[in-house]
CSV table of C-alpha atoms and ligand atoms in Angstrom, one decimal:
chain,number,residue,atom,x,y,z
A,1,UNK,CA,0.0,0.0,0.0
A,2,UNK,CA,1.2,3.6,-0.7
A,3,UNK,CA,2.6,5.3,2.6
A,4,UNK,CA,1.4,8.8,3.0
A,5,UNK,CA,3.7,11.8,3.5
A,6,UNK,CA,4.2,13.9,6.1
A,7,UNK,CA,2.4,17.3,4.3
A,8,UNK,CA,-0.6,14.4,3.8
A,9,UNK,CA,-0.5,13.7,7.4
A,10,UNK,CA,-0.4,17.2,8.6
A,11,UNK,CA,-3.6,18.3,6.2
A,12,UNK,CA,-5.1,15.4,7.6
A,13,UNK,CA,-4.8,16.1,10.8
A,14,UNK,CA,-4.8,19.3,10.4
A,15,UNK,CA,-8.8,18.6,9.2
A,16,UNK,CA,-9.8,17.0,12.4
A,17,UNK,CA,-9.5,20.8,14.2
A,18,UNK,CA,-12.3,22.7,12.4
A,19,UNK,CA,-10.4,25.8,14.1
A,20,UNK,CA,-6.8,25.9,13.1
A,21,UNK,CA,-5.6,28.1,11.0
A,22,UNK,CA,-3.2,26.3,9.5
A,23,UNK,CA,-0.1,27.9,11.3
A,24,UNK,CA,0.9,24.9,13.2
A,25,UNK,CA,0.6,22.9,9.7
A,26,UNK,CA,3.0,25.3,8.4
A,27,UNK,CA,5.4,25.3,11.2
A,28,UNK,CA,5.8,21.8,11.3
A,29,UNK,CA,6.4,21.5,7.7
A,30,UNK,CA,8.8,24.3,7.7
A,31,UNK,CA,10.6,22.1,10.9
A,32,UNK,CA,10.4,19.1,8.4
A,33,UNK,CA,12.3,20.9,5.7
A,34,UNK,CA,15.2,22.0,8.0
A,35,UNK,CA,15.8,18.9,9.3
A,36,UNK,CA,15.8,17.2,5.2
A,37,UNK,CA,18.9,19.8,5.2
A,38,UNK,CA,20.3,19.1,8.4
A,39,UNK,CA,20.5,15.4,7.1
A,40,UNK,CA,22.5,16.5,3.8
A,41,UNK,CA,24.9,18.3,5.8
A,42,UNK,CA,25.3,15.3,8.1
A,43,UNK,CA,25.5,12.9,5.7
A,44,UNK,CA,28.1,14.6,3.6
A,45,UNK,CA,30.5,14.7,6.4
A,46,UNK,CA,34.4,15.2,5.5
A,47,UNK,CA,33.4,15.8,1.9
A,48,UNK,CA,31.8,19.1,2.8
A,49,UNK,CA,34.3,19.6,5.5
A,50,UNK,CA,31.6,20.2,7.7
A,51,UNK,CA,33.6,17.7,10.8
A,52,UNK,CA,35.4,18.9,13.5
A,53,UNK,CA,35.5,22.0,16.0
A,54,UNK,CA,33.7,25.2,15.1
A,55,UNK,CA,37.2,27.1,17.8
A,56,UNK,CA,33.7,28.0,19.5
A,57,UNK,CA,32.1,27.6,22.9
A,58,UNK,CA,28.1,27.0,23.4
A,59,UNK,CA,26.3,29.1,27.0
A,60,UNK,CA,27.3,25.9,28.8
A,61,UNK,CA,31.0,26.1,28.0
A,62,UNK,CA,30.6,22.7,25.7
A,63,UNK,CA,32.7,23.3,22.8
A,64,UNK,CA,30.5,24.0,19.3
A,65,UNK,CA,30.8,21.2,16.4
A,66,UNK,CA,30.9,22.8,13.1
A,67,UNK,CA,27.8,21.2,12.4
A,68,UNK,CA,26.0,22.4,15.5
A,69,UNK,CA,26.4,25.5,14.4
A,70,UNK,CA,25.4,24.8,10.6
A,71,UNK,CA,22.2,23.0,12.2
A,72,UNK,CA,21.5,26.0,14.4
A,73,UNK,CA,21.2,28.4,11.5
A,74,UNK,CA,19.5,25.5,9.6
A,75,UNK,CA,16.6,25.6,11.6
A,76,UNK,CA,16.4,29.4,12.3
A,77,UNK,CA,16.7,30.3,8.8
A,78,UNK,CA,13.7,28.0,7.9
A,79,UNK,CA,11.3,29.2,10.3
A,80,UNK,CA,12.6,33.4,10.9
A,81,UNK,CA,10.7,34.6,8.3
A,82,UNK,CA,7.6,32.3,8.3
A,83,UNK,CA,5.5,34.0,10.3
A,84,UNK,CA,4.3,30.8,12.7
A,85,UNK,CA,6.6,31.8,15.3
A,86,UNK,CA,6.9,34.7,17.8
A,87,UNK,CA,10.3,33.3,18.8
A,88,UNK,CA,13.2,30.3,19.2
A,89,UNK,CA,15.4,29.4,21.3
A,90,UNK,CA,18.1,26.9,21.3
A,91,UNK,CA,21.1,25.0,22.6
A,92,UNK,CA,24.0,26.9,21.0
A,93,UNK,CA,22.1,30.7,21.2
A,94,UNK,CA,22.2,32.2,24.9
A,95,UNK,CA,19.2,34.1,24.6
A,96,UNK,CA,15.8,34.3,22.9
A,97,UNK,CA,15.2,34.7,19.0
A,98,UNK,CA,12.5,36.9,18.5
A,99,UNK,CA,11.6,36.2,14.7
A,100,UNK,CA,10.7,39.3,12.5
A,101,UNK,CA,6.9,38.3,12.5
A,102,UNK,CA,4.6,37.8,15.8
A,103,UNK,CA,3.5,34.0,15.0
A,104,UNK,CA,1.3,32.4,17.5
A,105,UNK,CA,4.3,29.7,18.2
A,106,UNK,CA,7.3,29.3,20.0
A,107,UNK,CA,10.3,26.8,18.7
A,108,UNK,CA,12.8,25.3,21.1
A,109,UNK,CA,15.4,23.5,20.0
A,110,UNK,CA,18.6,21.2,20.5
A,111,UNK,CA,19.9,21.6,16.3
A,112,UNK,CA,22.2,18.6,16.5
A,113,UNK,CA,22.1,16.2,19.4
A,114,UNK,CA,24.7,14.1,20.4
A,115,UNK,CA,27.2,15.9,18.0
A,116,UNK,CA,30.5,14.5,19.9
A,117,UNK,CA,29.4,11.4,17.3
A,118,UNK,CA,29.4,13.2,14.1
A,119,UNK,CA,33.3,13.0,13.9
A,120,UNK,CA,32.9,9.3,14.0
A,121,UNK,CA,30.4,8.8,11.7
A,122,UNK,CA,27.4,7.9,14.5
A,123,UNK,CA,23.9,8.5,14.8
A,124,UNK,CA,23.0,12.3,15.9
A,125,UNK,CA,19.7,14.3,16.1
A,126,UNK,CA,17.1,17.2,16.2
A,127,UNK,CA,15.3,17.8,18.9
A,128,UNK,CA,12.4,20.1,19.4
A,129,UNK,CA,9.4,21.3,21.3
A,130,UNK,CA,6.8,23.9,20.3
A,131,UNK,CA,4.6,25.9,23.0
A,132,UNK,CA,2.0,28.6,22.5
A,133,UNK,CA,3.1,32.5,23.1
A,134,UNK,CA,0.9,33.0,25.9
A,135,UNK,CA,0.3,36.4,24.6
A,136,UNK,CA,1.0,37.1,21.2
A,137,UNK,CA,0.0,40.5,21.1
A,138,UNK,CA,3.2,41.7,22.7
A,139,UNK,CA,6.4,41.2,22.2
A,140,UNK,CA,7.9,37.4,23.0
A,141,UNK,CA,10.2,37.0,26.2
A,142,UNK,CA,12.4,34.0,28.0
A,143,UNK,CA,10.1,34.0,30.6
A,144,UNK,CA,7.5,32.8,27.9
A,145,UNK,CA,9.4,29.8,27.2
A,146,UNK,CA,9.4,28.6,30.8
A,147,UNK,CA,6.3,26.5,30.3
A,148,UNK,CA,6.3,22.9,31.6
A,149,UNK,CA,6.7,20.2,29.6
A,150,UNK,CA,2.7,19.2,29.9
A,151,UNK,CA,1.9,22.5,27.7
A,152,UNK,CA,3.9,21.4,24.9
A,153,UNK,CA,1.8,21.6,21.7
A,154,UNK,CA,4.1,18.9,20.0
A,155,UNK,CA,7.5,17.5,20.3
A,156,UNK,CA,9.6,15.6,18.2
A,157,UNK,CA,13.2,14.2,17.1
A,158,UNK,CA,14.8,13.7,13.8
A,159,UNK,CA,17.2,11.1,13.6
A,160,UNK,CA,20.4,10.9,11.4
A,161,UNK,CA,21.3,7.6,11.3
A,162,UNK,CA,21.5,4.8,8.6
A,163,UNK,CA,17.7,6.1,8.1
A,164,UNK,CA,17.1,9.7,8.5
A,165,UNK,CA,13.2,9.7,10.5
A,166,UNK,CA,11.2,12.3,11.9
A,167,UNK,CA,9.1,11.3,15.4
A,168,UNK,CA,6.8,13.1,16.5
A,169,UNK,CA,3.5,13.7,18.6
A,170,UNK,CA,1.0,16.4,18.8
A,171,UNK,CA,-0.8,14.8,21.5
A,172,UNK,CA,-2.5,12.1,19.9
A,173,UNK,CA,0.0,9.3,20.1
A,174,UNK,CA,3.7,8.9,18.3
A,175,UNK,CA,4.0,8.5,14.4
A,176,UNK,CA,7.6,8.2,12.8
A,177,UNK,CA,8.2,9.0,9.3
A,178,UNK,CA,11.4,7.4,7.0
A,179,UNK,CA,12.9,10.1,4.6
A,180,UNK,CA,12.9,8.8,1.2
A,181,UNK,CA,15.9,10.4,-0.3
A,182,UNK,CA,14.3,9.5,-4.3
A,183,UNK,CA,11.6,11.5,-3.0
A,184,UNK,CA,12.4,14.1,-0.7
A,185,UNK,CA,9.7,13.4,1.1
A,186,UNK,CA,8.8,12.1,4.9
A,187,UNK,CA,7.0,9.1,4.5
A,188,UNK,CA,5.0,7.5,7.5
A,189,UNK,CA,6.5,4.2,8.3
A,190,UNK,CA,5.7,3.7,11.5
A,191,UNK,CA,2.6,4.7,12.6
A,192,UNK,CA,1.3,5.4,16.4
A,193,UNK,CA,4.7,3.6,17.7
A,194,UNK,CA,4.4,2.1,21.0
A,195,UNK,CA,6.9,1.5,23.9
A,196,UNK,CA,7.1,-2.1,25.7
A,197,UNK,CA,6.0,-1.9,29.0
A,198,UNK,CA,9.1,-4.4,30.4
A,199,UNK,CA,12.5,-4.8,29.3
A,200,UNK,CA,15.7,-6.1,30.2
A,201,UNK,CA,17.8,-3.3,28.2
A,202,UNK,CA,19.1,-0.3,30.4
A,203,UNK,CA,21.4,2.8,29.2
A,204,UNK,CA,23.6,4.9,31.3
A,205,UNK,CA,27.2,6.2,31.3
A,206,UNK,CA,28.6,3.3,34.2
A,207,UNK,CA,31.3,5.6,34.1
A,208,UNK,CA,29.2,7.8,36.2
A,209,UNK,CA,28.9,5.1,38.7
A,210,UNK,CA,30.6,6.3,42.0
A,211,UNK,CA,28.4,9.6,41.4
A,212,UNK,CA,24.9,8.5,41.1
A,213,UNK,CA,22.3,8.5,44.0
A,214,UNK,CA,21.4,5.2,46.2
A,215,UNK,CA,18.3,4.7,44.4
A,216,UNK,CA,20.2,4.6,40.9
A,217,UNK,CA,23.2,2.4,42.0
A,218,UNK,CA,20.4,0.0,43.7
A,219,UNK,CA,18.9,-0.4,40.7
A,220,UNK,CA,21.7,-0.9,38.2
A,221,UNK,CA,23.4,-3.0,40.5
A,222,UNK,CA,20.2,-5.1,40.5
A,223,UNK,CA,20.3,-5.6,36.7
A,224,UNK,CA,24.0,-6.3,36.5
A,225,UNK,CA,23.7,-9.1,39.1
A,226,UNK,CA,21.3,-10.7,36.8
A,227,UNK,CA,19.7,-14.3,37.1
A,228,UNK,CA,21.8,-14.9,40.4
A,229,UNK,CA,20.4,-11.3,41.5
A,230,UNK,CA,17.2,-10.4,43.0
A,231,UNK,CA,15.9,-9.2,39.6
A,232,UNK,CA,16.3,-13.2,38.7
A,233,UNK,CA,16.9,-12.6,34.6
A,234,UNK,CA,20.1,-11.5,33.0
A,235,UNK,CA,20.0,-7.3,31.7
A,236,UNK,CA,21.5,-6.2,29.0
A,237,UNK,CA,23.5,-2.6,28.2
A,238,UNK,CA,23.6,-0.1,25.7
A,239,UNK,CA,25.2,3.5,25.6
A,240,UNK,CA,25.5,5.7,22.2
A,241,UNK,CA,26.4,8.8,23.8
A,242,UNK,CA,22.9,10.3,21.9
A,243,UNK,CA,20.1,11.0,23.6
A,244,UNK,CA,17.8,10.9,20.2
A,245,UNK,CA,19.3,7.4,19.4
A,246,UNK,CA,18.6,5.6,23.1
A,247,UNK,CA,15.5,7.5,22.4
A,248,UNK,CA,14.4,5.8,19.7
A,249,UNK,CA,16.0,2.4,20.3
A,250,UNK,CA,13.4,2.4,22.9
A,251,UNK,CA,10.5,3.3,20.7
A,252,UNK,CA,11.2,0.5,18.9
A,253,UNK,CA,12.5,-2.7,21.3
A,254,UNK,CA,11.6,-1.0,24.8
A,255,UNK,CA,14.2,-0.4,27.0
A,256,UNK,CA,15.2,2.3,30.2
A,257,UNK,CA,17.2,5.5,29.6
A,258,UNK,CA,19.5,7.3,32.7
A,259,UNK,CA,21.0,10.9,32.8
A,260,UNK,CA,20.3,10.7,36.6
A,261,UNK,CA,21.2,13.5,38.9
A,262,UNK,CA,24.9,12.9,40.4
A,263,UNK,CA,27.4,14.3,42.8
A,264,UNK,CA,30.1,15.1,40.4
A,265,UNK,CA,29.6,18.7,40.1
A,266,UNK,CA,27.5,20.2,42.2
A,267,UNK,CA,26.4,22.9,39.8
A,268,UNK,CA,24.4,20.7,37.5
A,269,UNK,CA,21.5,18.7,38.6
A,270,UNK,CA,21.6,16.8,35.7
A,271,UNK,CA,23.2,16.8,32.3
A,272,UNK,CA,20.5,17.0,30.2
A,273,UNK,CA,18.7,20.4,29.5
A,274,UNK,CA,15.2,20.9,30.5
A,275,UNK,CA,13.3,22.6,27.6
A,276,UNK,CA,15.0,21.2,24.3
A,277,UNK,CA,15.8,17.6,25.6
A,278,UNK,CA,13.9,16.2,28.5
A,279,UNK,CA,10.8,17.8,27.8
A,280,UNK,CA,10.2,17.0,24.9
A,281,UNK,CA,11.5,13.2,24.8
A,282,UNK,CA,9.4,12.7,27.9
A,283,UNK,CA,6.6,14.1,26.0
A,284,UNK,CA,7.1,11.3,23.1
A,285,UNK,CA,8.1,8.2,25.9
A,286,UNK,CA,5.1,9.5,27.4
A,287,UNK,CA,2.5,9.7,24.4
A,288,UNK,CA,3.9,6.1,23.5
A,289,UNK,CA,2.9,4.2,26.5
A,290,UNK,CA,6.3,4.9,28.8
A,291,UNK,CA,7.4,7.1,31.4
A,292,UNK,CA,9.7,9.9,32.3
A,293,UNK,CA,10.8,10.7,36.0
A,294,UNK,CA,13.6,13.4,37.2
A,295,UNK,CA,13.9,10.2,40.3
A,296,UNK,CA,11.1,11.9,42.4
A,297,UNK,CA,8.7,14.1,39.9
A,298,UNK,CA,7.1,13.6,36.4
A,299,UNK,CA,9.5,15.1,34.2
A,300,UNK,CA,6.5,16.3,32.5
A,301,UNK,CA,5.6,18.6,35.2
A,302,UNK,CA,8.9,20.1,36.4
A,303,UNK,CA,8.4,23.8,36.2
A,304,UNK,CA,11.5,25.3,34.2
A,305,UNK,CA,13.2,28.0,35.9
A,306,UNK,CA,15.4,29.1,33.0
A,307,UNK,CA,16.3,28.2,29.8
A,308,UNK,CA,19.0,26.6,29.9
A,309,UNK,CA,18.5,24.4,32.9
A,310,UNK,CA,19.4,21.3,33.7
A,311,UNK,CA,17.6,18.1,34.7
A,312,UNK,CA,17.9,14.3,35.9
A,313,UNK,CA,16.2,12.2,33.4
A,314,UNK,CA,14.8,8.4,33.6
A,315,UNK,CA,12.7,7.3,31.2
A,316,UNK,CA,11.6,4.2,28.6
A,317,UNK,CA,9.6,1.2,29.3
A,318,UNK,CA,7.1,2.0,31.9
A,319,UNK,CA,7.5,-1.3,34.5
A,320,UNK,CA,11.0,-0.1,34.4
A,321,UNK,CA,10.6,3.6,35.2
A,322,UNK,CA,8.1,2.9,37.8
A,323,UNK,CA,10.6,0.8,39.8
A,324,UNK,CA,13.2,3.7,39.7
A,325,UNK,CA,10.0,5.9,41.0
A,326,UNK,CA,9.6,3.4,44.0
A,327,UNK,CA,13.0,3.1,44.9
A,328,UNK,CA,13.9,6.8,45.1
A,329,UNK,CA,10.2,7.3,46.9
A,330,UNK,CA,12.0,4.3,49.1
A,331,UNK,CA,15.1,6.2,49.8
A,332,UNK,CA,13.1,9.1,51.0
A,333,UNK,CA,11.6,7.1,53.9
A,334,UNK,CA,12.0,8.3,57.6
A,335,UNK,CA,14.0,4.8,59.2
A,336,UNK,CA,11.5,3.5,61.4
A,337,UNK,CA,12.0,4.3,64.7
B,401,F6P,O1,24.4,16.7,25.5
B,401,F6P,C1,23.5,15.6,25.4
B,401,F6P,C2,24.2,14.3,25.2
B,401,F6P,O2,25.0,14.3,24.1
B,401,F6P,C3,23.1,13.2,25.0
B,401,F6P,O3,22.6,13.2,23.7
B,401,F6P,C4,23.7,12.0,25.5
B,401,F6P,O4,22.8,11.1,26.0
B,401,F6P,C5,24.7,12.5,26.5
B,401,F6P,O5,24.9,13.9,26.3
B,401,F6P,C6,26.0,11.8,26.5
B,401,F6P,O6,26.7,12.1,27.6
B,401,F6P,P1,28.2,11.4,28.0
B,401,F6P,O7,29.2,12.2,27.3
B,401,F6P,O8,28.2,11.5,29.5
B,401,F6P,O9,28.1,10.0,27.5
């Protein structure tokens, strides 16, 4: 059977809200072109001499990949003039980008996730997350984008990998869409994608060990001990070093993700940012049948406090995620008297 495209899907959708405007329709096919781009430039590599350090630093002091920065202007140059969008913001920009037009929208974005891999040839992404302007009859400002992640209007990933897909949800479940390259077109392979409840896969950086919380080390030690330990089956690992990539591994086979929260510098809660990563991952684990925790709280509802903050993220298959939940609500006990 013919797979429909992504502009097919949008109308379509688009025609089950007698009220829109067709703004968001736009937006998201405007997101859909600069991520087809961000996939050439990836994909070429060394022959566009597009690898390596940009000599530049990003507001959290991580050095800029070339292509970080070709991503980031990717994605602002396709939507700046569109008029969908009041403003973006982004990993590698410190402030806000108020856009020339007042749109309704606002875009926040990580242009290239993971992009330590793209020198070596790995899988890499685009996240993003769209909220409303909660008052688009004045100008756009940071505070605005400091919405938890439960009012997100969508969220959604493109992946760069052997397949370039885009995933995303609107509120209505997950759909993924394959690029076919012949075409140039988004088509929709695999439709409302759902996330096993159990798993014996987990993800971390183990390197991290000696850092993490009680509740995390209790429960990784539990999988490594495996059929001899009290979880009585044998776990397995995985780490890419890409958030979008565990991401979507566990879309597809199930599994549990960790960034948790960790002693080793007392600065950052967390490694992962709040508005461009977390939230919007936790939207799509969430929207296909998993869950997302910071250890105590629903990522979902963590209330950001800027916008480029920080946060511990568990999330995947939900059996998984809800152990975590119990054994950090465990650590938390008062020791009975
Ligand atoms: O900055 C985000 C990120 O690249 C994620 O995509 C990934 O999960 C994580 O950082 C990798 O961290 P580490 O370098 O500790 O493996």
């Amino acid at each position: 059977m013919q797979k429909i495209n992504l502009t097919q899907f949008i109308i379509e959708q688009q025609g089950r809200h007698p009220e829109a405007s067709g703004d968001f329709s736009g937006l998201l096919a405007d997101i859909a072109v600069a991520c087809k781009a961000i996939a050439g430039a990836v994909a070429r590599g060394a022959l566009a001499d597009v690898l390596g350090s940009a000599g530049s630093g990003n507001v959290q002091g991580e050095e800029q990949k070339k292509l970080d920065i070709i991503a980031n202007s990717t994605m602002v140059a396709a939507n700046e003039w569109r008029g969908h969008l009041a403003a973006m913001a982004s990993e590698e920009m410190e402030h806000i980008l108020p856009t020339h037009q007042r749109g309704k929208y606002l875009l926040v974005f990580d242009p290239l996730d993971g992009s330590s891999n793209t020198d070596i040839a790995m899988t890499v992404g685009t996240i993003f997350s769209v909220l409303k302007h909660p008052d688009p009859n004045r100008d756009p400002a940071p505070e605005d984008f400091l919405q938890p992640g439960t009012q997100q209007v969508c969220a959604g990933y493109a992946i760069y990998g052997p397949n370039t897909m885009l995933v995303l949800t609107t509120g209505q479940g997950v759909n993924g869409f394959t690029l076919d390259r012949s075409l140039g077109e988004f088509l929709l392979t695999h439709p409302d994608m759902r996330i096993p409840e159990d798993t014996s896969e987990f993800a971390i950086n183990m390197s991290n060990e000696r850092f993490w919380h009680p509740p995390v080390q209790r429960y990784v030690a539990e999988c490594r001990a495996g059929k001899s330990g009290p979880r009585g089956r044998d776990f397995n690992m995985r780490w890419i070093a890409s958030m979008v990539a565990e991401v979507h591994r566990i879309l597809n086979r199930g599994g549990i993700f960790m960034y948790p929260g960790d002693t080793k510098d007392p600065a950052k809660p967390g490694r992962l940012r709040l508005l461009y990563e977390a939230s919007p991952m936790a939207m799509i684990v969430e929207q296909a049948g998993g869950l997302a925790i910071t250890g105590h709280e629903r990522l979902l509802e963590t209330r950001p406090q800027s916008l480029h903050q920080r946060v511990p993220v568990i999330l995947g298959s939900k059996n998984e995620v809800e152990r975590l939940a119990a054994y950090h609500r465990e650590a938390c006990q008062p020791l009975a008297a």
